[in-house]
Short mmCIF file of C-alpha atoms in Angstrom, two decimals:
data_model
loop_
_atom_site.label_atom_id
_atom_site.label_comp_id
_atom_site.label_asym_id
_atom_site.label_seq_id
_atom_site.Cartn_x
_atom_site.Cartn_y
_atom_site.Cartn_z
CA UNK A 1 -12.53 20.31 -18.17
CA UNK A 2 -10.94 23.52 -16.59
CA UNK A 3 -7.55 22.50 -14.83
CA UNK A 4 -8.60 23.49 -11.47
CA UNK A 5 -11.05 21.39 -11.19
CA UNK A 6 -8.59 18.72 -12.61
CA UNK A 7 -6.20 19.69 -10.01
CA UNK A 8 -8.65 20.44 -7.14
CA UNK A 9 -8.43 19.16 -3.62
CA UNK A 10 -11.83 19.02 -1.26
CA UNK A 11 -12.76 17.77 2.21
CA UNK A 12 -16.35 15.34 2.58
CA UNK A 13 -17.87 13.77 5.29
CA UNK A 14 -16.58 10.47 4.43
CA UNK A 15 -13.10 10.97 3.05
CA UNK A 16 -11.03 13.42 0.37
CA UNK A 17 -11.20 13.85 -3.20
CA UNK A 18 -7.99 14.95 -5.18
CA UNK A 19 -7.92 16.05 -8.83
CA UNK A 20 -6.89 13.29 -11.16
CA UNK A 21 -4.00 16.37 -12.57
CA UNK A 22 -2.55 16.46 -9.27
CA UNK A 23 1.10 15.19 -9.62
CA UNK A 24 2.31 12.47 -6.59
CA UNK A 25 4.49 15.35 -5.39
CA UNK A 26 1.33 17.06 -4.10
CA UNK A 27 -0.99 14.11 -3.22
CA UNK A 28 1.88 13.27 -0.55
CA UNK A 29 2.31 17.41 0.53
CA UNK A 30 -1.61 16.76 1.11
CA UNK A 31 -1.67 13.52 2.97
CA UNK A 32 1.01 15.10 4.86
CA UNK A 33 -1.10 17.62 6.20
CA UNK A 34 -4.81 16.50 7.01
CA UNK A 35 -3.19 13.61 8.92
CA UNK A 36 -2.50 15.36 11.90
CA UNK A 37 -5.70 17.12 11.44
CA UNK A 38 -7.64 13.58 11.66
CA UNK A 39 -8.61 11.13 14.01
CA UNK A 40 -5.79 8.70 13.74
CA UNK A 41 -8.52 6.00 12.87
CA UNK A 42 -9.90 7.82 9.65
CA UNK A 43 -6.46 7.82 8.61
CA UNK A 44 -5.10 3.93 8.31
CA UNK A 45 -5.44 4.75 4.44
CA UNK A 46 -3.67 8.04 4.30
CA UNK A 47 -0.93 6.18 6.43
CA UNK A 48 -0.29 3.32 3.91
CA UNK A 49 -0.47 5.79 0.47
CA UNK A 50 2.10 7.84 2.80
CA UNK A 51 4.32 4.34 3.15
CA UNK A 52 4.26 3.86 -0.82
CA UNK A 53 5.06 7.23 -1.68
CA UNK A 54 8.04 7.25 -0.34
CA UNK A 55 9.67 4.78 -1.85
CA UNK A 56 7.70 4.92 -5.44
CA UNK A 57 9.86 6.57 -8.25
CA UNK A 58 12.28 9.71 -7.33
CA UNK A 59 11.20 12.86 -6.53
CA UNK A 60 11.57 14.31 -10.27
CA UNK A 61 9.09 11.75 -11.43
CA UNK A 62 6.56 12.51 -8.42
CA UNK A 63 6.94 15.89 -9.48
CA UNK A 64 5.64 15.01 -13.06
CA UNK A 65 3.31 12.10 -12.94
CA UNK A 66 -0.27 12.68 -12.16
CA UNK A 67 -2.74 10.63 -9.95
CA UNK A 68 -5.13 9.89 -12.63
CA UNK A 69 -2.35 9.26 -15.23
CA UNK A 70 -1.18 6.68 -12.45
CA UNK A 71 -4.33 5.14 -11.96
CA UNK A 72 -5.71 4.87 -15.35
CA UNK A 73 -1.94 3.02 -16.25
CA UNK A 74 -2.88 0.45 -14.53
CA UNK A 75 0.86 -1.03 -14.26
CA UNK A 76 1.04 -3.86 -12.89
CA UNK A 77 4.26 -3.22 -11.03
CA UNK A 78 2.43 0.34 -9.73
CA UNK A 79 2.29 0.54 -5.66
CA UNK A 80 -0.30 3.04 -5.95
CA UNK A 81 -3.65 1.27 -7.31
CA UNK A 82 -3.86 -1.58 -5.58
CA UNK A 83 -3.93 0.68 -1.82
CA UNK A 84 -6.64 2.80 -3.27
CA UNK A 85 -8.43 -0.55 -4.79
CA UNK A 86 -7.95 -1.65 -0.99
CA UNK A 87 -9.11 1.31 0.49
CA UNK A 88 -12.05 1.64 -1.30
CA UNK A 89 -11.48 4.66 -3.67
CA UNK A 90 -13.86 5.77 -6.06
CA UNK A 91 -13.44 7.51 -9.69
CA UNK A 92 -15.59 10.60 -10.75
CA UNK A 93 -15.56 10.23 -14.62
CA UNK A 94 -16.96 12.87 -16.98
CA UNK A 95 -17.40 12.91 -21.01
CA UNK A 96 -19.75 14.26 -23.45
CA UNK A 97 -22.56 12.14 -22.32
CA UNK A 98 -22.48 13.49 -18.48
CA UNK A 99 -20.54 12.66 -15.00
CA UNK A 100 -20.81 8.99 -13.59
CA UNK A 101 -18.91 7.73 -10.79
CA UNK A 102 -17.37 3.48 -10.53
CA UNK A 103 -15.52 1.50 -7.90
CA UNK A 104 -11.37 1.75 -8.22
CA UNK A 105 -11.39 -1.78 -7.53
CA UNK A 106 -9.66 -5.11 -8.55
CA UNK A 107 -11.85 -5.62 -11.92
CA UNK A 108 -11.19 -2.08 -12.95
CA UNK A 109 -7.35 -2.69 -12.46
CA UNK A 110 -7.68 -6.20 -14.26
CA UNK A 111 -9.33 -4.36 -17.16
CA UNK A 112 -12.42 -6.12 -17.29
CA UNK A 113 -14.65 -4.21 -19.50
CA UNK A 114 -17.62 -3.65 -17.30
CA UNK A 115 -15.83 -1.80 -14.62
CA UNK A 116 -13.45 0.39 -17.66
CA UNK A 117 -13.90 3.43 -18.60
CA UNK A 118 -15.68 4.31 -21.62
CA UNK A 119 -13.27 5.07 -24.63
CA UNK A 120 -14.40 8.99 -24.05
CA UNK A 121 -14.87 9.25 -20.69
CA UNK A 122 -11.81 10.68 -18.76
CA UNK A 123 -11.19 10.94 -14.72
CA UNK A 124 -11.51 13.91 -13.13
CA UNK A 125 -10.78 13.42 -9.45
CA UNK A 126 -10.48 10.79 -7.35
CA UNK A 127 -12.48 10.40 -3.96
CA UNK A 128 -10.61 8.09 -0.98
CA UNK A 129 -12.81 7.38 1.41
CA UNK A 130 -12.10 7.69 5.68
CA UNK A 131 -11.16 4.25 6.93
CA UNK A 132 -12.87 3.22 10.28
CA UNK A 133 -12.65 2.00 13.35
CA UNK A 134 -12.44 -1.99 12.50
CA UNK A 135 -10.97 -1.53 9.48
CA UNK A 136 -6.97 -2.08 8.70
CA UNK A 137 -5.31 -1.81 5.54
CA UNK A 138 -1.77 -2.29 4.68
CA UNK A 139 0.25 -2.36 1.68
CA UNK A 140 3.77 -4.24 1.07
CA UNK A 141 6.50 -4.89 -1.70
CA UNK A 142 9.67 -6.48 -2.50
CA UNK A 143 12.18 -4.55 -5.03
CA UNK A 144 15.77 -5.11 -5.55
CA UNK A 145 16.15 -1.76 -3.95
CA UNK A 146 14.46 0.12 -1.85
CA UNK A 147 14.02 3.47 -4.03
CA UNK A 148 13.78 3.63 -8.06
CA UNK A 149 13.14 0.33 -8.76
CA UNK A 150 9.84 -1.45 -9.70
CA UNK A 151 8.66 -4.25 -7.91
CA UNK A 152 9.34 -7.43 -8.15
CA UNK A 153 5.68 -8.48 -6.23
CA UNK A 154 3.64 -5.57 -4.41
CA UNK A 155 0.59 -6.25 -2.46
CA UNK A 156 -2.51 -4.00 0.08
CA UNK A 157 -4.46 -5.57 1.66
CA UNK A 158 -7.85 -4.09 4.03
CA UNK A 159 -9.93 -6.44 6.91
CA UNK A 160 -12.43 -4.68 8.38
CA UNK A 161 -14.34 -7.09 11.34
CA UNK A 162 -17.73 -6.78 13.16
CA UNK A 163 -17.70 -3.62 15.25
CA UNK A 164 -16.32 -4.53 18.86
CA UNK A 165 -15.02 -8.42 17.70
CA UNK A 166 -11.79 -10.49 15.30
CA UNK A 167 -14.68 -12.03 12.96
CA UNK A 168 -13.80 -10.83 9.25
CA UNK A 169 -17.16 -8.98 7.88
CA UNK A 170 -14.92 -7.79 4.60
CA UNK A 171 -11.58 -8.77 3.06
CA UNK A 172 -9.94 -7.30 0.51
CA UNK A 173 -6.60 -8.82 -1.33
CA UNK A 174 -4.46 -7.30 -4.10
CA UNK A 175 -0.99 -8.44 -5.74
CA UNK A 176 1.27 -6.78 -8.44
CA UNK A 177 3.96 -7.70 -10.04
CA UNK A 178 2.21 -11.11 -11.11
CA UNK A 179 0.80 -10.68 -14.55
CA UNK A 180 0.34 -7.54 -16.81
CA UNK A 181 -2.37 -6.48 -14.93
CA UNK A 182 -3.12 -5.87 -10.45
CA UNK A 183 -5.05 -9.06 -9.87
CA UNK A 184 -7.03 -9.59 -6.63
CA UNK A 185 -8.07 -12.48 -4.86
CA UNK A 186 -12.11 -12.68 -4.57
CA UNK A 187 -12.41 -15.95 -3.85
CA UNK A 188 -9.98 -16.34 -0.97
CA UNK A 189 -11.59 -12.95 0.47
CA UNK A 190 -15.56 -14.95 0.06
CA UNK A 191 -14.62 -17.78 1.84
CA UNK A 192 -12.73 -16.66 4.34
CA UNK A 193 -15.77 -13.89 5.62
CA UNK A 194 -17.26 -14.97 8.86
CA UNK A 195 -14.11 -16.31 10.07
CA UNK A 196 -11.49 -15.48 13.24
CA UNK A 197 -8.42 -13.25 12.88
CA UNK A 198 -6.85 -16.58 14.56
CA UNK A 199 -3.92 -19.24 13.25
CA UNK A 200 -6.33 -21.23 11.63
CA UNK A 201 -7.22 -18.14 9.52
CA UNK A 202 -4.30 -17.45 8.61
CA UNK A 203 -3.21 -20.79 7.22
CA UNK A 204 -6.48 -21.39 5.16
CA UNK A 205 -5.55 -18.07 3.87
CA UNK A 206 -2.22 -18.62 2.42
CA UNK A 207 -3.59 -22.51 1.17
CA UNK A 208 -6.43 -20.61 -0.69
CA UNK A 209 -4.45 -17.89 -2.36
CA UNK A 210 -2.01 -19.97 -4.42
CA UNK A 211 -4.99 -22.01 -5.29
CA UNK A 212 -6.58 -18.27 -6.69
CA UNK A 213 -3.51 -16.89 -7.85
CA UNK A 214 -1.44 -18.70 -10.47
CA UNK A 215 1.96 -17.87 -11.30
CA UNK A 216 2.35 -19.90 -14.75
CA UNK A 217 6.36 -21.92 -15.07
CA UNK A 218 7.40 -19.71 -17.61
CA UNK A 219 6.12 -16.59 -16.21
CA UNK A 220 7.51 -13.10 -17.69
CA UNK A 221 10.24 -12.25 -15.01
CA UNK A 222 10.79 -15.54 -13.46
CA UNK A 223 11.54 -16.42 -10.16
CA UNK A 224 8.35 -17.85 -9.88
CA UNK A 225 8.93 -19.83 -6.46
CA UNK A 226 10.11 -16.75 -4.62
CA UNK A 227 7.04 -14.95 -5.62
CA UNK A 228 4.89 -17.27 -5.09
CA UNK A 229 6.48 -17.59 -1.34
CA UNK A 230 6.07 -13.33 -1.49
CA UNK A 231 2.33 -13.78 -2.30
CA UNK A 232 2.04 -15.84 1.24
CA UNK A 233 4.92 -13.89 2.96
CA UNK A 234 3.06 -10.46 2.46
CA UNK A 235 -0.10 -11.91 4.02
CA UNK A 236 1.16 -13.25 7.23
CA UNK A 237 2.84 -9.92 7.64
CA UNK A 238 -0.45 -8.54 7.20
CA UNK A 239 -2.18 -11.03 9.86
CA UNK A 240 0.75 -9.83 12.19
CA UNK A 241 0.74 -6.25 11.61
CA UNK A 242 -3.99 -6.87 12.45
CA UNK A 243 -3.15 -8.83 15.50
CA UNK A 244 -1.09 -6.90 17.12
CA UNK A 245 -3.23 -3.54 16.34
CA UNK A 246 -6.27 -5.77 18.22
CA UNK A 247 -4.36 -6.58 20.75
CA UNK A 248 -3.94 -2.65 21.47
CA UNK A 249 -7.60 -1.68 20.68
CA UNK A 250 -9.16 -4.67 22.68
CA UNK A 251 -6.46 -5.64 25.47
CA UNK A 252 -9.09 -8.05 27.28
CA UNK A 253 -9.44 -10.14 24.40
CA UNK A 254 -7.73 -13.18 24.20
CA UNK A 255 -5.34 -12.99 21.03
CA UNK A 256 -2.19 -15.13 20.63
CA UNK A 257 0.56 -13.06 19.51
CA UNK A 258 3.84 -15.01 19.62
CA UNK A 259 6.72 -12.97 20.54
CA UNK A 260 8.87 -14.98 18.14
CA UNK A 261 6.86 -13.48 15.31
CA UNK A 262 7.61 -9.83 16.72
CA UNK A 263 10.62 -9.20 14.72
CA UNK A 264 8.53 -9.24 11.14
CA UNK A 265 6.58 -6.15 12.51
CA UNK A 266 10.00 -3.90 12.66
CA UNK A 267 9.97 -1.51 9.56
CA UNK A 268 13.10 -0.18 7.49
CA UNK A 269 14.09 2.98 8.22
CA UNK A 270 16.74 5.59 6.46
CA UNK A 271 19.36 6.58 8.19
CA UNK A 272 21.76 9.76 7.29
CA UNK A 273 24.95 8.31 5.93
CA UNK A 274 27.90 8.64 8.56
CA UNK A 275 31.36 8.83 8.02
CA UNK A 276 34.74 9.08 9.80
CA UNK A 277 38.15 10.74 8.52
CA UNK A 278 41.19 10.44 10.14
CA UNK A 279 44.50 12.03 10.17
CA UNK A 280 47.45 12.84 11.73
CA UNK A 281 48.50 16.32 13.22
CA UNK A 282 51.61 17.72 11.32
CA UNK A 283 54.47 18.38 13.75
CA UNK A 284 55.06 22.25 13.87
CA UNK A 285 58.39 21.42 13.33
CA UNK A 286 57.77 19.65 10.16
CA UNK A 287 59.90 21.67 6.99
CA UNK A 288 57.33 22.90 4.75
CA UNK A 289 59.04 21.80 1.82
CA UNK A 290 58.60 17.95 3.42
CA UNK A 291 54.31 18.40 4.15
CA UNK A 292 53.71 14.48 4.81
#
């Protein structure tokens, strides 16, 4: 496969596709640009892969690592795949046998062997799709610092509702960080279809997903009972960060947004370090020979 295809960027209809070759350095120099260049809601995904990048890795190793090499990884600690699973993405494959295309989605990141590639098939680009109006997606994770370290649980999550109304039509929930593989929540996101953006919601939500996802005692990494209290913790942000985008789009409707719950919505943000030196003029007077 010629490398500029490998490395190739191109603009559809209904989203991007970016060469599996192109390092993370480059996938954020592109975000960065057809953002402003978009309709702010064909860009909720853009905005979230934006979020992650910044904090994923240092900038030598975003410089280095590829997309596809990224993807196909699978780590379960990566903050990448589980947005794109989220958001829809799609993976162009191509081997001796022809091109096919399958769904980046939570069975291809849990390895299950129908949704893998085939042991010759490779990925050639990557195609992430617009988001729409009714659709939200969001991604989240907890490290013990906020740059160059893995995560200890990382999450996206995407709700898209009936056009024009808070009733879930499709819910989509990923974790890392929980076994050796992303794992997603199917079950929770079945039942819960049909269903209000309301309080009720939300707390057969978080009852159903540590029914679905099991964090084993002895897990590798420990600290099982703070990430179990992450897996809830990232979804309620998520129901806050929905609500209070509704309330915005649909200001008639009548959505409860508690103002004690505001402060979770507040994001981190870098500031330049500041300091302050002081000193103390020397007297002209001073002898030179006696400085201090």
């Amino acid at each position: 496969i010629p490398k500029n295809v490998l490395q190739a960027e191109s603009y559809l209809v209904p989203g991007i596709v970016i060469g599996a070759a192109t390092n993370l350095a480059q996938l954020r120099d592109i975000l960065l640009n057809i953002v402003p260049e978009l309709p702010v809601e064909k860009t909720k995904i853009y905005h979230t892969l934006l979020k992650q990048l910044r904090t994923l890795a240092g900038e030598q190793i975003r410089n280095l690592a590829s997309l596809g090499g990224h993807i196909v990884s699978r780590g379960s600690p990566w903050h990448l795949n589980p947005v794109l699973a989220a958001g829809k993405a799609v993976l162009n494959l191509a081997s001796t046998g022809g091109r096919r295309q399958i769904p980046l989605n939570g069975e291809f990141l849990e390895r299950l062997p129908e949704a893998d590639l085939s042991p010759k098939e490779v990925i050639v680009s990557v195609f992430i799709p617009f988001s729409k109006k009714d659709e939200f997606v969001s991604a989240f994770r907890q490290a013990e610092r906020r740059k160059n370290a893995l995560s200890v649980i990382n999450s996206a999550m995407q709700v898209r509702f009936q056009p024009g109304t808070d009733v879930i039509e499709d819910l989509t929930i990923l974790y890392g960080g929980i076994g050796c593989t992303t794992v997603s929540a199917p079950a929770t996101s079945q039942k819960l279809r049909g269903r209000k953006w309301n309080e009720q919601m939300l707390d057969e939500a978080c009852r159903l997903i540590l029914e679905e996802i099991q964090l084993s005692p002895s897990a590798v990494g420990g600290k099982v009972e703070y990430r179990r209290t992450l897996l809830v913790s990232f979804f309620f942000r998520f129901y806050l960060e929905v609500l209070q985008a509704l309330k915005c789009m649909y200001p008639s409707k009548d959505l409860d947004l508690p103002k004690k719950n505001l402060s979770a919505l507040g994001e981190f943000h870098d500031s330049p370090p500041r300091g302050v030196q002081e000193y103390q003029e020397v007297d002209p007077q001073q002898p030179p020979q006696d400085p201090v």
